[in-house]
Tab-separated table of C-alpha atoms in Angstrom:
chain	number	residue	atom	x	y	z
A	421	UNK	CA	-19.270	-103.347	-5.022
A	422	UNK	CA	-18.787	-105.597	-1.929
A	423	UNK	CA	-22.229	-106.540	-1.024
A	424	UNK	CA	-23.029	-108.687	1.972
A	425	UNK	CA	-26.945	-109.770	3.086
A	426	UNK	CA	-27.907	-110.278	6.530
A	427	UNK	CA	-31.391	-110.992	8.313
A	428	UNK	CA	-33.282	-107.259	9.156
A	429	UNK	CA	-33.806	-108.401	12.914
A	430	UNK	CA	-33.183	-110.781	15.303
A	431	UNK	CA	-34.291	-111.328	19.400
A	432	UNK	CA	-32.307	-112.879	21.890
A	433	UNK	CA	-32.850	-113.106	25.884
A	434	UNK	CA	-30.544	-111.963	27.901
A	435	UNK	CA	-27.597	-114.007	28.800
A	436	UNK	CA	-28.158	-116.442	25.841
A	437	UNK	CA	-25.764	-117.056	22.969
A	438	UNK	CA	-26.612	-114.740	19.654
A	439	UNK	CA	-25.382	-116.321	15.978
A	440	UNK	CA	-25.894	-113.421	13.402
A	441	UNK	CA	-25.252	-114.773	10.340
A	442	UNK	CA	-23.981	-112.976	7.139
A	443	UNK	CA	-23.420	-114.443	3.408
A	444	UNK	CA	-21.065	-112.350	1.569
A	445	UNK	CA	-20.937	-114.476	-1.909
A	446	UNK	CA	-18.631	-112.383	-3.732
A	447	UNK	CA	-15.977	-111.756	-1.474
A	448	UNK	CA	-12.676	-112.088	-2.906
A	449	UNK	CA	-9.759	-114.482	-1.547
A	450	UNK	CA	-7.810	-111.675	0.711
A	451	UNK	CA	-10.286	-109.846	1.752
A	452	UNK	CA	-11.014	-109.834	5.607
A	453	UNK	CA	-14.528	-110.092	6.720
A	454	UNK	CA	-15.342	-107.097	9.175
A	455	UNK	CA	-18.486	-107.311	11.675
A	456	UNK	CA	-19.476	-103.715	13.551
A	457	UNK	CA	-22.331	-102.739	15.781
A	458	UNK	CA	-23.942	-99.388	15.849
A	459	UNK	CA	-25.489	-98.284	19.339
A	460	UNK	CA	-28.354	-95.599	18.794
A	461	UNK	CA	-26.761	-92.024	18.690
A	462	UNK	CA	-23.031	-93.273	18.335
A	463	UNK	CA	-20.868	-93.918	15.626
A	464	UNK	CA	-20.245	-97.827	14.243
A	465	UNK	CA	-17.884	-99.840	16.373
A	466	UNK	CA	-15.512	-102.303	15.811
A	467	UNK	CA	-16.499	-105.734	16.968
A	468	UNK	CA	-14.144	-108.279	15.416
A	469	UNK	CA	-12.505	-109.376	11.873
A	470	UNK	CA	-11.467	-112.769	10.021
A	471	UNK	CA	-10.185	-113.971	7.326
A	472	UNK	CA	-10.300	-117.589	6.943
A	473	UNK	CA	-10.405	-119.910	10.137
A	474	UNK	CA	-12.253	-118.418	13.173
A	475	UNK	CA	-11.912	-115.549	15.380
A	476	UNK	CA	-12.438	-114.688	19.294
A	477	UNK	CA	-11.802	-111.622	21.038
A	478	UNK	CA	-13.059	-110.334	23.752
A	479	UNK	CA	-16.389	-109.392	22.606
A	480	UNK	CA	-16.996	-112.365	20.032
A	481	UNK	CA	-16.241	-114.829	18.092
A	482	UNK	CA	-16.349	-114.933	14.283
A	483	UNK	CA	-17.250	-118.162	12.377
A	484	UNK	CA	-15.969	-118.505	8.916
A	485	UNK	CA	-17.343	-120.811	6.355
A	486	UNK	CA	-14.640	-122.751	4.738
A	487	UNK	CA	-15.708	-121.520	1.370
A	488	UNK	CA	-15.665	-117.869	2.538
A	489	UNK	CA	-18.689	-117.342	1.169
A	490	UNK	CA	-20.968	-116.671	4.862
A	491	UNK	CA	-19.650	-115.981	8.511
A	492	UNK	CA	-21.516	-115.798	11.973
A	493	UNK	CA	-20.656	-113.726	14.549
A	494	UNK	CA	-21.710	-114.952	17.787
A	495	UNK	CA	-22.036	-113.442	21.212
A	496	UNK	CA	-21.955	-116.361	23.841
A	497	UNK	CA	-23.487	-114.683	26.614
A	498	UNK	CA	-25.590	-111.771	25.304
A	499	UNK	CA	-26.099	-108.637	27.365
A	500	UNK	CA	-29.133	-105.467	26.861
A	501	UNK	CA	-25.635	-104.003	26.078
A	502	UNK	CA	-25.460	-105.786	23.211
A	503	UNK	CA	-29.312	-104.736	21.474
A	504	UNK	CA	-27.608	-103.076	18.743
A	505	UNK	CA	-27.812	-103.002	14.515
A	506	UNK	CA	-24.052	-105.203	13.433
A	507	UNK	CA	-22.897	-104.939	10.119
A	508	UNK	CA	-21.299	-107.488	8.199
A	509	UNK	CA	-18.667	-106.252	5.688
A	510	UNK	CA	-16.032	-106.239	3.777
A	511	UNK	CA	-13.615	-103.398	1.267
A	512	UNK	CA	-13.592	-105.811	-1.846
A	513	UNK	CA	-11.485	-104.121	-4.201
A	514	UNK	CA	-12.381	-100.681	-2.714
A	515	UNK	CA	-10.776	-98.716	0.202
A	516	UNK	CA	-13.939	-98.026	2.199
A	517	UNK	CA	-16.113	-100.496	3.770
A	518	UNK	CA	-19.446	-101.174	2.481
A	519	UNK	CA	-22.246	-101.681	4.831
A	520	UNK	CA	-25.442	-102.766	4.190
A	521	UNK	CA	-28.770	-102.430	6.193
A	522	UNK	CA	-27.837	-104.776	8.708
A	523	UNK	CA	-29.229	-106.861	11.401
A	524	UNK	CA	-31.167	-104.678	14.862
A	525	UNK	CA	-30.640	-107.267	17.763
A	526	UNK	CA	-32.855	-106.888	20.266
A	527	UNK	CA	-32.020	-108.015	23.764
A	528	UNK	CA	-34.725	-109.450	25.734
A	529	UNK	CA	-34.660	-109.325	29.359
B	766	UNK	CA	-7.194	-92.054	25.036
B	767	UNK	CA	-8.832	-89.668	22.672
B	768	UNK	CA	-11.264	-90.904	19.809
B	769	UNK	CA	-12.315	-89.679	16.964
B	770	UNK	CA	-14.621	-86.501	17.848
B	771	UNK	CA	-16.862	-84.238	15.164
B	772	UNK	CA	-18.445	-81.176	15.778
B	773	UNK	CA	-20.826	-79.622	15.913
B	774	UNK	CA	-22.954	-83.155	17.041
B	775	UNK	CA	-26.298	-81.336	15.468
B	776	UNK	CA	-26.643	-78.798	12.572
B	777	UNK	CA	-29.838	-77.195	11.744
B	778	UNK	CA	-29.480	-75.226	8.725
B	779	UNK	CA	-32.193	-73.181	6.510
B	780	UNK	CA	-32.678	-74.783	3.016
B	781	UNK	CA	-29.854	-73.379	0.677
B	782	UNK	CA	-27.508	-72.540	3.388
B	783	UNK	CA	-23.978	-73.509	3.581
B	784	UNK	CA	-22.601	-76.158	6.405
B	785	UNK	CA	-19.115	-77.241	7.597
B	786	UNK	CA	-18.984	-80.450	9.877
B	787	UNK	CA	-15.432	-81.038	11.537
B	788	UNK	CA	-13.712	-84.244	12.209
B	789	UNK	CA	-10.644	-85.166	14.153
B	790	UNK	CA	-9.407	-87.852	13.510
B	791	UNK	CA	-7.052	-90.188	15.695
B	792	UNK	CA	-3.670	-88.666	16.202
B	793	UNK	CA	-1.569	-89.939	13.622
B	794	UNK	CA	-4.171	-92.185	11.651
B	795	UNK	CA	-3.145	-92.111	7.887
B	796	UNK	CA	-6.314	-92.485	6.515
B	797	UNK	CA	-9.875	-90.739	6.946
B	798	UNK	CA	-13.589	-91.633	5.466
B	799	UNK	CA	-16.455	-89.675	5.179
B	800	UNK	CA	-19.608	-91.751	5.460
B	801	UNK	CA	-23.150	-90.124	5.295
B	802	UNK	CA	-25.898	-92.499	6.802
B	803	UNK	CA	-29.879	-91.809	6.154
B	804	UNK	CA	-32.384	-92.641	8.917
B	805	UNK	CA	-32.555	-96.895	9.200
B	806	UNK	CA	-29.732	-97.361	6.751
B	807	UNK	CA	-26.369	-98.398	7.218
B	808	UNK	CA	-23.820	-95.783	6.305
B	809	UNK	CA	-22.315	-95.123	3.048
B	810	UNK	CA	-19.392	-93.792	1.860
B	811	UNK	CA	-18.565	-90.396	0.400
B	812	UNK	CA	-14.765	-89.863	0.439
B	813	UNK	CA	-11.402	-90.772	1.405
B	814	UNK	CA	-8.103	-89.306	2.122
B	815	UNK	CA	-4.279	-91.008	2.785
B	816	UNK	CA	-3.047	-88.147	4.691
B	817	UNK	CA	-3.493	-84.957	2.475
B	818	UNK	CA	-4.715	-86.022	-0.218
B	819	UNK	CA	-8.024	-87.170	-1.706
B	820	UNK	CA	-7.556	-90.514	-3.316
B	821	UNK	CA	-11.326	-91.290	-4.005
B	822	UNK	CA	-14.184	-88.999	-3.789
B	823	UNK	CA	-16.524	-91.023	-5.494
B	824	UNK	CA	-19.850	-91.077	-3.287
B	825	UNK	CA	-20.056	-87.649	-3.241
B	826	UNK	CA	-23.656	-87.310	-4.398
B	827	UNK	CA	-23.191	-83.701	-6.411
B	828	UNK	CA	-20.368	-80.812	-6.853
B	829	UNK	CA	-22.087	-79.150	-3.831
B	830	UNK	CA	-20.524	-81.599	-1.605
B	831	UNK	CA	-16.428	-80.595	-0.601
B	832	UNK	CA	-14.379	-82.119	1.535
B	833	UNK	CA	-10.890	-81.577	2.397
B	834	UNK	CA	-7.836	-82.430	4.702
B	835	UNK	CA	-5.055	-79.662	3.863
B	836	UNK	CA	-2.309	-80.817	6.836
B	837	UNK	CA	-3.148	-84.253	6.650
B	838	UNK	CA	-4.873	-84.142	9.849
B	839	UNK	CA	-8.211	-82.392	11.066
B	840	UNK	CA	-10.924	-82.776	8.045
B	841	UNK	CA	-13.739	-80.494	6.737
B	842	UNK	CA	-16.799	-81.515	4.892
B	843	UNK	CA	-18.823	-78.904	3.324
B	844	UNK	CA	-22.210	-78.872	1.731
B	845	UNK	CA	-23.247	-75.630	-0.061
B	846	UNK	CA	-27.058	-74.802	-0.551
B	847	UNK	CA	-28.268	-77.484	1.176
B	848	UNK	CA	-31.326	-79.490	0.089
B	849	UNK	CA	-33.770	-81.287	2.482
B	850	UNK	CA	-32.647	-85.087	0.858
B	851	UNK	CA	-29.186	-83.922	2.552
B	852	UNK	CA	-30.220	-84.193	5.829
B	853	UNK	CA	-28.669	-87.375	7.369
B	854	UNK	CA	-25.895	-88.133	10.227
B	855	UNK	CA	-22.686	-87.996	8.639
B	856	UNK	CA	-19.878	-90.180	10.155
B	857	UNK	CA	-16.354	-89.956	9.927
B	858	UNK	CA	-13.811	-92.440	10.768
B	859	UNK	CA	-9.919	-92.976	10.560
B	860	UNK	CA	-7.669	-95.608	10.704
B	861	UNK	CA	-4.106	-96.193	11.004
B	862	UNK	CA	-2.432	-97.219	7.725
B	863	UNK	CA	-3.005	-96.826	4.358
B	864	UNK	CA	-5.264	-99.026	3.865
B	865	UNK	CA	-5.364	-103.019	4.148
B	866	UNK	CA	-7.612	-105.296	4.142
B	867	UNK	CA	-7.287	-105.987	7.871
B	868	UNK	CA	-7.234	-102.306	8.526
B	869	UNK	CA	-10.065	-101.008	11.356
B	870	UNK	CA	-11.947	-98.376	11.041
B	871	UNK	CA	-12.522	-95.905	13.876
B	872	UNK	CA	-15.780	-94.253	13.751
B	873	UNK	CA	-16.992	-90.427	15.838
B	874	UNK	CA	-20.258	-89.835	16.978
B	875	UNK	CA	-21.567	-88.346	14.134
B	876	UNK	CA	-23.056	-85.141	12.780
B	877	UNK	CA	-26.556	-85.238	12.463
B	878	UNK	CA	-27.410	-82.712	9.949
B	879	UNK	CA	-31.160	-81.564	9.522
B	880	UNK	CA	-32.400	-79.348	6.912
B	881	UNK	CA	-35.404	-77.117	6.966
């Protein structure tokens, strides 16, 4: 099973730069590292993916370790938008994604 | 443009009853999940179908658990005599191919089932 650990909480203040880190030690070679968020009462939502070098959209960017092994998303300028649970993950040799507990971000005014 | 929507949002059904929870998924999106998630955990995954058909099914936590997708487009998941430990938001999501690794997932709202 693909099986990624991340920290169970994390604070920021508003309008600061967030780094949530993930390791994801057995991910295979081609498989893409996924990062969601989850506000309360909605459904996950797609934040941003990699595979190898890094990522930015226009939500966030996605550092990659260069042996795949742990990634950080990072919000540059976070919002009380943003307070939200974001999974790390990843399909390994599955279809479906498998998320763990991930990491609550609160937003501190 | 349109999302993926469930329905009903919130089910409140008698121990032992039968449910149904909709999902529709994205017009034209190939694939569909199901995804149950318990209170404070992240979700996990019950089934999947490429268009019609039911390629894995292997989170399904008992034989009282059904889902299916017979045009390939608007799924059903069905629980028959519910149990309390069912009671959970169930998620569905779709995405656009068959499956690759750099593949999204669009998620609905949600069903949050609660059994009495």
């Amino acid at each position: 099973d693909a099986k990624t650990t991340q920290p169970n909480s994390m604070e920021s203040n508003e309008e600061e730069p967030v780094h949530l880190p993930c390791n994801h030690s057995t991910i295979s070679g081609t498989d893409y590292i996924h990062w969601y968020r989850q506000l309360p009462s909605q459904g996950p939502e797609y934040v941003i993916h990699g595979l190898t070098s890094n990522v930015n959209n226009r939500m966030a960017s996605l550092a990659i370790a260069e042996d795949r092994k742990s990634s950080t998303l990072i919000l540059h300028r976070a919002t009380l938008r943003d307070a939200a649970v974001y999974y790390c993950t990843y399909s390994g040799s599955a279809r479906q994604l498998t998320f763990g507990s991930g990491t609550q971000l609160t937003v501190l005014p | 443009g349109a999302g993926v929507s469930q329905s009903p949002r919130y089910k409140v059904a008698k121990r032992g009853q039968d449910v149904a929870l909709r999902c529709d998924p994205i017009s034209g999106h190939v694939s569909l999940f199901w995804y149950q998630q318990a209170l404070g955990q992240g979700p996990e995954f019950l089934t999947y179908f490429q268009n019609e058909a039911q390629l894995d099914k292997s989170g399904l936590p008992s034989d009282r658990f059904f889902a299916e997708r017979p045009e390939g487009s608007v799924s059903t998941l069905k629980i028959q005599r519910t149990q309390q430990e069912d009671s959970a938001v169930y998620l569905c999501a779709s995405s656009l191919y068959r499956i690759v690794s750099t593949d999204t997932q669009y998620f609905g709202p949600g069903t949050r089932l609660t059994v009495l």
